Amino acid sequence: DPNIIVFWWCCYLLFLVPPSIVKLKEPERRHDTCIEFTVRGSPHPTLQWFYKDKVLLIHMTDYIEGCLTFKNPTHHNNGNYTLKATNYLGEATSTVYGHFLNKPFDVTPTAETQKPEDHTFGVTMAVCLAVFACVMLVVLFFFINKYGRHSKFGMKGPVAVISGEEDSASPLHHVNHGIFSPCTLEAGPDTVVIGMTQIPVIENPQYFRHGHNCNKPTAYVQHIKRRDIILKRELGEGAFGKVFLAECYNLSPTKDKMLVAVKTLKDPTLAARKDFQREAELLTNLQHEHIVKFYGVCVDGDPLIMVFEYMKHGDLNKFLRAHGPDAMILVDGQPLQTSGELGLSQMLHIASQIAGGMIYLASQHFVHRDLATRNCLVGNGLLVKIGDFGMSRDIYSTDYYRVGGHTMLPIRWMPPESIMYRKFTTESDVWSFGVILWEIFTYGKQPWFQLANNEVIECITQGRVLERPQLCPKEVYDMMLGCWQREPQQRLNIKDIQKMLFTLMKATPVYLDILG
Ligand code: ADP
């Protein structure tokens, strides 16, 4: 029947629709970001995504509505995203600009990225300038070495400004447009050279106050005789000298000798000696059960020595890695057995002790600026103490970000205001504590390990935070998020953090049996 045929044709044509893109939404800047889309068309259009003229995804047929999802996008993902929907009746395309993160700041172009200019005069000038810059640097270096500060235990750098104020501002924008000098090139996988622009780097001013707490008189620094210190073996390498296990005589009234850790400073300049003395005064004044015990100094001769209590299990980062799921005890290069893995109660116990040390530091109005597991020490019976008031830049050099050629900053532990304005406060220490929690629950992973330093700066300043580690209870991650509030005043208070940790510990069975 022709009527029936016409009827079916009409029905068929009614349902045939060429493709159209009815929604293509600009991505919002969130943790996991997506470009939402809705397409129409009958038969179902085939979808293709293009980014920078390259096919990104091909032949998605089942989606009429959906999301092009990005996991942790950075500025590298910024750009135009084009969706093409095709069926045999036609095609439709639509483009949206995905802006995920801003570029952190202009990084001085490296030699490879600079376009070579075929201009003899320009090249000659550049070479002359470079040679001149090198000569100036050598001269500067000589003067700094001869007359400059050489602080073993404080943040330092050739452009260091010693300031009495805690919250000195130095906007990160100063980093922009650094003058490239090959002499400052310090290439490394995680190192970004940002030229010789002078970023005022503030040494921790608290190291340079006589008696950081005005109400408390400076305690007398104990002097230990060199003949009373017998070095036994090397424990590690500090930023400015070796750390040794030693036996120390006549230190304790009850024992005739005891094990200690000694930090050495070789060939100090006069300025370095003064810094050493101030550092010793500071350490003498900081006394708490969760701050590593400082016994005194030995300054009769070379090297200068600081004597600390010996913490048997070394630094907490190493300890966490050794007690994580990937840890193996190797005997002759062969895996023997896994060492005991830390459980939840032990992790909480570690965290609460660091919080205890921090409560004390805050009560002394001491801002640490470099709280991280590498700067905590582990003793017998899972006793944990904040153990380093300097910077452990050598062994853990990838944890620090080199600015201005010399100064290293622990950006992965720093909040946005410290990165952007060099503002360090008790609240910025709380942010770092959140990162310490994350380190503990990842068994010592490096925060943002998947990102290069400039990307980390970008992520932190744009408001992204670390992901919840596997096995981390929600309550603990909420605590981390409480430490990572953008507004310093909104962050949790360290006392409240400790209370929360105690509450969680009570709800968790305690098995502190893995260590002797
Ligand atoms: P610096 O502050 O000069 O960079 P560190 O304090 O980081 O030096 O010490 C380097 C290493 O020496 C640490 O990673 C740790 O393994 C070991 N160490 C430091 N102090 C002690 C201590 N009191 N007890 C045991 N080991 C220590």
XYZ file of C-alpha atoms and ligand atoms in Angstrom:
543
model
C 0.000 0.000 0.000
C 1.637 3.321 -1.071
C 0.014 5.109 1.852
C 1.718 2.822 4.293
C 5.058 3.290 2.532
C 4.698 7.111 2.678
C 3.705 6.835 6.313
C 6.845 4.834 7.204
C 9.058 7.212 5.207
C 7.621 10.159 7.101
C 8.226 8.410 10.416
C 11.778 7.574 9.373
C 12.512 11.119 8.220
C 10.988 12.521 11.388
C 13.487 10.550 13.447
C 16.485 11.380 11.309
C 18.302 14.271 12.827
C 21.693 15.580 11.798
C 24.113 15.953 14.717
C 24.188 19.043 16.848
C 26.143 19.926 19.983
C 23.736 21.429 22.460
C 26.098 21.779 25.367
C 29.850 22.136 25.653
C 30.689 23.587 29.012
C 33.869 25.352 29.923
C 35.608 23.291 32.565
C 35.518 24.547 36.085
C 38.718 24.555 38.032
C 38.272 21.714 40.390
C 40.260 18.786 41.581
C 39.049 16.429 38.899
C 37.859 18.572 36.091
C 35.658 17.737 33.161
C 34.276 19.320 30.031
C 30.589 18.460 30.053
C 28.873 17.927 26.727
C 25.490 17.007 25.276
C 24.955 16.093 21.639
C 21.855 15.285 19.618
C 21.421 13.382 16.416
C 19.827 10.344 14.970
C 21.328 7.948 14.253
C 23.683 8.372 17.193
C 26.549 10.595 16.191
C 30.101 9.414 16.504
C 32.169 11.723 18.693
C 35.742 12.796 18.336
C 37.759 15.149 20.527
C 40.570 17.297 19.239
C 43.180 19.169 21.218
C 45.796 21.305 19.542
C 44.783 19.852 16.146
C 45.415 16.330 17.322
C 42.794 13.659 17.803
C 42.356 13.117 21.507
C 39.621 10.524 21.653
C 38.085 8.698 18.768
C 34.802 7.042 18.077
C 32.779 7.441 21.169
C 29.367 6.357 19.972
C 27.473 5.587 23.107
C 27.525 9.022 24.584
C 24.830 11.614 24.094
C 25.738 13.275 27.352
C 29.068 12.945 29.033
C 32.229 14.396 30.334
C 35.752 14.607 29.031
C 37.524 14.068 32.315
C 40.950 15.286 33.349
C 42.828 13.998 36.313
C 44.854 16.729 37.998
C 45.116 18.988 34.959
C 47.781 21.662 34.982
C 48.526 24.573 32.675
C 49.920 22.068 30.206
C 46.329 21.036 29.553
C 45.144 24.577 28.843
C 43.919 25.132 25.301
C 41.066 24.672 22.862
C 39.146 21.429 22.983
C 37.011 20.669 19.941
C 34.198 18.175 19.907
C 33.104 16.799 16.535
C 29.856 14.871 16.254
C 29.219 13.028 12.977
C 26.491 10.898 11.512
C 25.719 10.289 7.889
C 23.414 13.291 7.793
C 26.209 15.667 8.598
C 28.602 16.825 11.262
C 28.760 19.461 13.988
C 31.784 20.866 15.747
C 32.124 23.082 18.746
C 35.168 24.339 20.600
C 35.629 25.315 24.164
C 38.676 26.778 25.848
C 39.850 24.731 28.784
C 41.624 26.894 31.299
C 42.771 24.728 34.165
C 45.593 26.489 35.866
C 47.617 29.590 35.237
C 51.233 29.257 34.391
C 52.915 29.814 37.756
C 55.265 32.466 36.531
C 57.614 32.907 33.666
C 60.543 30.646 34.026
C 63.628 32.019 32.440
C 64.097 30.245 29.155
C 66.837 27.701 29.196
C 69.437 27.434 26.501
C 67.389 24.866 24.585
C 64.235 26.902 24.524
C 65.869 30.124 23.480
C 65.685 30.739 19.773
C 69.157 31.094 18.359
C 69.485 34.463 16.698
C 71.703 34.757 13.749
C 73.102 38.063 14.761
C 76.800 38.285 15.323
C 76.659 41.524 17.279
C 73.974 40.146 19.575
C 75.943 36.961 20.160
C 79.135 38.867 20.884
C 77.300 41.127 23.327
C 75.700 38.137 25.028
C 79.048 36.370 25.371
C 80.642 39.535 26.792
C 77.795 39.984 29.234
C 77.963 36.347 30.268
C 81.723 36.538 30.822
C 81.263 39.770 32.777
C 78.480 38.190 34.855
C 80.683 35.156 35.577
C 83.588 37.333 36.666
C 81.266 39.359 38.902
C 79.850 36.180 40.376
C 83.276 34.772 41.107
C 84.235 38.047 42.828
C 80.922 38.062 44.720
C 81.354 34.444 45.705
C 84.838 35.183 46.977
C 83.581 38.066 49.103
C 80.652 36.095 50.439
C 82.923 33.257 51.379
C 85.460 35.515 52.949
C 83.264 38.018 54.725
C 79.696 36.796 54.342
C 77.471 34.848 56.631
C 77.888 31.129 56.700
C 75.001 29.902 58.709
C 74.971 26.196 59.184
C 71.600 25.853 60.660
C 69.491 28.683 59.290
C 67.976 29.288 55.879
C 70.592 31.050 53.873
C 71.543 32.459 50.548
C 73.714 35.140 49.059
C 70.768 37.515 48.904
C 69.609 36.670 52.384
C 68.068 39.501 54.309
C 68.106 39.217 58.024
C 64.895 40.614 59.279
C 63.564 41.032 62.745
C 60.036 40.676 61.459
C 58.363 37.371 61.140
C 56.112 38.166 58.254
C 58.270 39.902 55.753
C 56.614 40.104 52.397
C 58.257 39.301 49.126
C 55.738 38.701 46.401
C 56.608 35.850 44.159
C 56.172 38.125 41.149
C 59.718 39.218 41.814
C 60.706 35.927 40.336
C 59.498 37.069 36.936
C 61.817 38.064 34.164
C 65.028 36.872 35.718
C 68.102 37.629 33.714
C 69.433 34.396 32.371
C 73.022 33.719 33.074
C 74.578 30.392 32.183
C 76.645 30.668 35.362
C 73.515 30.188 37.436
C 72.328 27.148 35.541
C 71.768 24.362 37.974
C 70.138 21.690 35.878
C 68.422 18.740 37.451
C 65.207 16.899 36.819
C 63.310 18.845 39.432
C 65.267 22.018 39.348
C 64.053 25.108 37.624
C 66.403 27.941 37.139
C 64.731 31.233 37.605
C 67.697 33.398 37.071
C 69.483 35.764 39.330
C 66.558 37.926 40.285
C 66.939 38.870 43.886
C 64.209 37.341 45.928
C 64.648 38.575 49.449
C 65.030 35.339 51.294
C 64.470 35.762 54.940
C 66.597 33.730 57.254
C 64.532 32.428 60.083
C 64.739 35.582 62.184
C 64.304 33.559 65.324
C 67.769 32.144 64.894
C 69.173 35.611 65.169
C 67.510 36.845 68.274
C 69.238 36.620 71.546
C 66.830 34.484 73.483
C 63.840 34.064 71.195
C 61.446 34.436 74.079
C 61.856 37.859 75.615
C 60.342 36.794 78.922
C 62.772 33.974 79.355
C 66.441 34.581 79.989
C 68.802 32.846 77.587
C 69.996 29.628 79.123
C 73.680 29.016 79.465
C 75.010 26.897 76.610
C 76.821 23.912 77.984
C 80.369 23.406 76.744
C 81.603 19.874 76.267
C 85.273 18.978 76.151
C 86.559 17.481 72.898
C 88.321 14.671 74.739
C 84.929 13.629 76.159
C 83.569 12.941 72.663
C 84.565 9.685 70.967
C 83.257 9.407 67.415
C 81.958 5.940 66.536
C 80.430 6.060 63.048
C 78.817 8.355 60.523
C 75.046 8.670 60.770
C 74.387 10.955 57.879
C 75.351 14.013 56.003
C 73.847 17.325 57.035
C 73.666 20.457 54.945
C 76.979 21.769 56.209
C 78.744 18.858 57.761
C 78.628 15.254 58.806
C 76.535 13.827 61.592
C 78.173 11.133 63.730
C 77.201 8.690 66.382
C 79.511 9.254 69.320
C 80.083 8.348 72.917
C 80.102 11.252 75.281
C 81.659 11.111 78.754
C 80.687 13.189 81.807
C 77.391 14.293 80.319
C 74.899 12.578 82.501
C 75.148 12.634 86.313
C 73.952 9.021 86.423
C 75.932 7.420 83.561
C 79.614 7.814 82.945
C 79.162 7.726 79.158
C 76.231 7.868 76.809
C 75.503 7.663 73.101
C 74.957 10.992 71.367
C 74.612 12.348 67.834
C 77.084 15.070 66.954
C 76.731 17.544 64.136
C 79.947 18.989 62.843
C 80.803 22.244 61.135
C 84.194 22.308 59.487
C 86.362 25.388 58.845
C 83.893 27.985 60.059
C 84.311 31.659 59.272
C 83.976 34.188 62.073
C 80.395 34.909 61.029
C 79.629 31.187 60.974
C 80.983 30.888 64.516
C 78.622 33.632 65.666
C 75.670 31.933 63.978
C 76.692 28.692 65.583
C 76.685 30.350 68.993
C 73.233 31.880 68.448
C 71.902 28.581 67.184
C 73.213 26.871 70.274
C 71.500 29.439 72.515
C 68.250 28.918 70.687
C 68.489 25.139 70.963
C 69.385 25.389 74.648
C 66.174 27.329 75.205
C 63.955 24.880 73.354
C 63.317 22.048 75.758
C 60.410 19.674 75.371
C 59.793 15.945 75.321
C 59.060 16.097 71.590
C 61.947 18.335 70.602
C 65.286 16.605 70.194
C 67.427 17.162 73.260
C 70.391 19.460 72.795
C 73.273 18.838 75.186
C 75.749 21.497 74.245
C 78.628 22.505 72.035
C 82.260 21.774 71.647
C 84.077 24.818 70.328
C 87.648 24.180 71.421
C 89.200 23.641 68.001
C 87.914 22.381 64.685
C 85.340 21.193 63.704
C 82.679 22.960 65.743
C 80.382 20.380 67.247
C 76.801 20.352 68.460
C 75.832 17.450 70.669
C 72.304 16.040 70.520
C 70.580 13.045 72.005
C 70.930 10.009 69.760
C 67.704 8.878 68.138
C 68.188 5.238 67.280
C 65.919 4.991 64.229
C 67.144 8.119 62.451
C 64.912 10.483 60.530
C 61.190 9.862 60.253
C 61.070 9.899 56.468
C 63.566 7.077 56.166
C 61.736 5.283 58.960
C 58.357 5.551 57.218
C 59.790 4.223 53.980
C 61.389 1.343 55.835
C 58.037 0.470 57.379
C 55.886 0.801 54.302
C 54.456 -1.823 51.990
C 57.379 -1.559 49.562
C 60.053 -1.984 52.197
C 62.234 -5.047 52.021
C 65.158 -6.049 54.086
C 67.934 -6.814 51.643
C 70.611 -9.314 52.467
C 73.363 -9.476 49.862
C 71.048 -7.647 47.490
C 68.343 -10.306 47.906
C 64.987 -9.526 49.509
C 64.695 -11.408 52.766
C 61.514 -10.309 54.399
C 59.378 -7.239 54.711
C 59.942 -5.196 57.818
C 56.899 -4.547 59.979
C 54.382 -2.271 58.337
C 53.069 0.637 60.354
C 49.434 0.443 61.326
C 46.871 3.172 61.827
C 47.394 3.494 65.579
C 51.130 3.890 65.117
C 50.657 6.519 62.458
C 48.338 8.460 64.741
C 50.815 8.073 67.576
C 53.627 9.506 65.435
C 51.458 12.426 64.306
C 50.272 13.274 67.827
C 53.848 13.489 69.080
C 54.857 15.901 66.332
C 51.741 17.919 67.146
C 52.917 17.928 70.782
C 56.287 19.367 69.761
C 54.551 21.958 67.617
C 52.252 23.064 70.432
C 55.365 23.735 72.443
C 57.057 25.647 69.591
C 53.911 27.755 69.126
C 53.848 28.493 72.876
C 57.401 29.801 72.506
C 56.320 31.857 69.478
C 58.754 29.876 67.441
C 57.885 29.436 63.778
C 59.767 26.445 62.407
C 59.316 27.009 58.636
C 60.585 23.614 57.604
C 58.426 20.999 59.268
C 58.594 17.748 57.349
C 59.168 14.115 58.224
C 62.817 14.388 57.158
C 63.265 16.855 60.017
C 61.801 14.586 62.685
C 63.693 11.829 64.434
C 62.568 8.452 65.719
C 63.880 6.852 68.892
C 63.104 3.776 70.918
C 59.490 2.687 71.336
C 58.260 4.838 68.480
C 59.232 8.021 70.272
C 59.175 10.878 67.758
C 60.703 14.333 68.135
C 61.115 17.372 65.983
C 64.797 17.078 65.376
C 66.110 19.629 62.984
C 65.953 23.366 63.035
C 68.072 23.837 59.970
C 67.555 22.514 56.520
C 68.479 19.038 55.347
C 69.050 20.147 51.819
C 71.707 17.721 50.714
C 70.201 14.301 51.174
C 66.713 15.476 50.433
C 67.676 18.068 47.857
C 64.713 17.282 45.594
C 62.387 18.304 48.412
C 63.651 21.845 48.092
C 63.147 24.372 45.363
C 66.119 26.381 44.350
C 65.434 30.076 44.025
C 67.846 32.775 43.049
C 70.517 30.189 42.323
C 71.339 29.321 45.929
C 68.409 29.305 48.278
C 66.320 26.204 48.557
C 62.724 26.305 49.720
C 60.633 23.333 50.812
C 57.762 24.402 48.551
C 55.961 21.044 48.704
C 55.358 21.696 52.410
C 54.558 25.385 52.074
C 51.150 27.087 51.982
C 50.234 29.595 49.264
C 51.050 32.648 51.402
C 54.570 31.357 52.152
C 55.182 30.589 48.490
C 53.792 33.898 47.274
C 54.791 36.314 50.001
C 57.332 34.441 52.120
C 54.905 34.761 54.993
C 55.761 32.204 57.665
C 53.601 31.907 60.757
C 52.356 29.327 63.250
C 49.505 28.821 60.750
C 51.948 28.072 57.948
C 53.544 25.487 60.245
C 50.056 23.950 60.608
C 49.825 23.661 56.823
C 53.144 21.786 56.868
C 51.766 19.539 59.585
C 48.955 18.588 57.193
C 51.637 17.585 54.688
C 53.429 15.604 57.417
C 50.171 13.705 58.016
C 50.034 12.971 54.296
C 53.653 11.779 54.374
C 52.891 9.496 57.295
C 49.869 7.950 55.599
C 51.774 7.385 52.353
C 54.750 5.809 54.144
C 57.066 8.658 53.285
C 56.163 9.514 49.705
C 57.237 12.891 48.431
C 54.250 15.241 48.266
C 53.251 15.934 44.640
C 55.896 13.415 43.550
C 54.330 13.313 40.112
C 54.862 17.039 39.535
C 57.909 19.167 38.852
C 58.609 22.038 41.221
C 57.130 24.781 39.040
C 53.959 22.722 38.648
C 53.780 22.256 42.408
C 53.968 26.012 42.927
C 51.220 26.449 40.395
C 48.977 23.833 41.969
C 49.387 25.090 45.511
C 48.906 28.733 44.629
C 45.835 27.854 42.561
C 44.287 26.084 45.508
C 44.767 22.421 44.736
C 45.509 20.072 47.588
C 47.056 16.631 47.879
C 44.809 13.651 47.319
C 43.652 11.387 50.088
C 46.191 8.594 50.472
C 44.930 5.041 50.123
C 44.132 3.575 53.538
C 43.792 7.045 55.060
C 40.594 7.269 57.140
C 38.204 10.051 56.214
C 38.641 11.671 59.637
C 42.372 11.979 59.057
C 41.957 13.362 55.549
C 39.466 15.882 56.931
C 42.161 16.916 59.357
C 44.610 17.377 56.479
C 42.009 19.483 54.672
C 41.604 21.513 57.870
C 45.350 22.248 57.773
C 45.173 23.183 54.095
C 42.565 25.907 54.297
C 43.696 28.715 52.057
C 42.995 31.376 54.672
C 45.553 30.938 57.476
C 42.968 31.968 60.093
C 40.600 29.239 58.922
C 43.148 26.495 59.493
C 42.873 24.147 62.406
C 44.687 25.023 65.557
C 47.522 22.653 66.458
C 46.061 22.032 69.918
C 42.737 20.992 68.373
C 44.591 18.772 65.939
C 46.288 16.982 68.797
C 42.960 16.527 70.593
C 41.433 15.050 67.431
C 44.378 12.698 67.062
C 43.986 11.535 70.669
C 40.274 10.920 70.102
C 41.021 8.883 66.994
C 43.719 6.951 68.839
C 41.275 6.010 71.569
C 38.995 4.567 68.913
C 41.875 2.591 67.408
C 43.497 -0.397 69.072
C 47.106 0.277 69.945
C 49.761 -2.097 68.717
C 53.037 -0.463 69.503
C 54.845 -3.723 69.336
C 56.897 -3.485 66.196
C 59.821 -1.673 67.686
C 62.080 -2.283 70.541
P 71.383 19.078 58.772
O 70.326 19.690 59.598
O 72.739 19.666 59.022
O 71.035 19.052 57.305
P 70.375 16.575 59.654
O 69.868 16.956 60.984
O 69.352 16.437 58.580
O 71.510 17.548 59.219
O 71.126 15.200 59.781
C 71.441 14.373 58.695
C 71.084 12.934 59.041
O 71.771 12.512 60.225
C 69.601 12.747 59.340
O 68.866 12.493 58.156
C 69.596 11.570 60.303
O 69.548 10.365 59.590
C 70.931 11.689 61.031
N 70.724 12.333 62.346
C 70.686 13.653 62.632
N 70.481 13.876 63.936
C 70.375 12.662 64.523
C 70.140 12.208 65.872
N 69.985 13.072 66.876
N 70.083 10.884 66.097
C 70.232 10.009 65.073
N 70.447 10.361 63.802
C 70.522 11.668 63.507
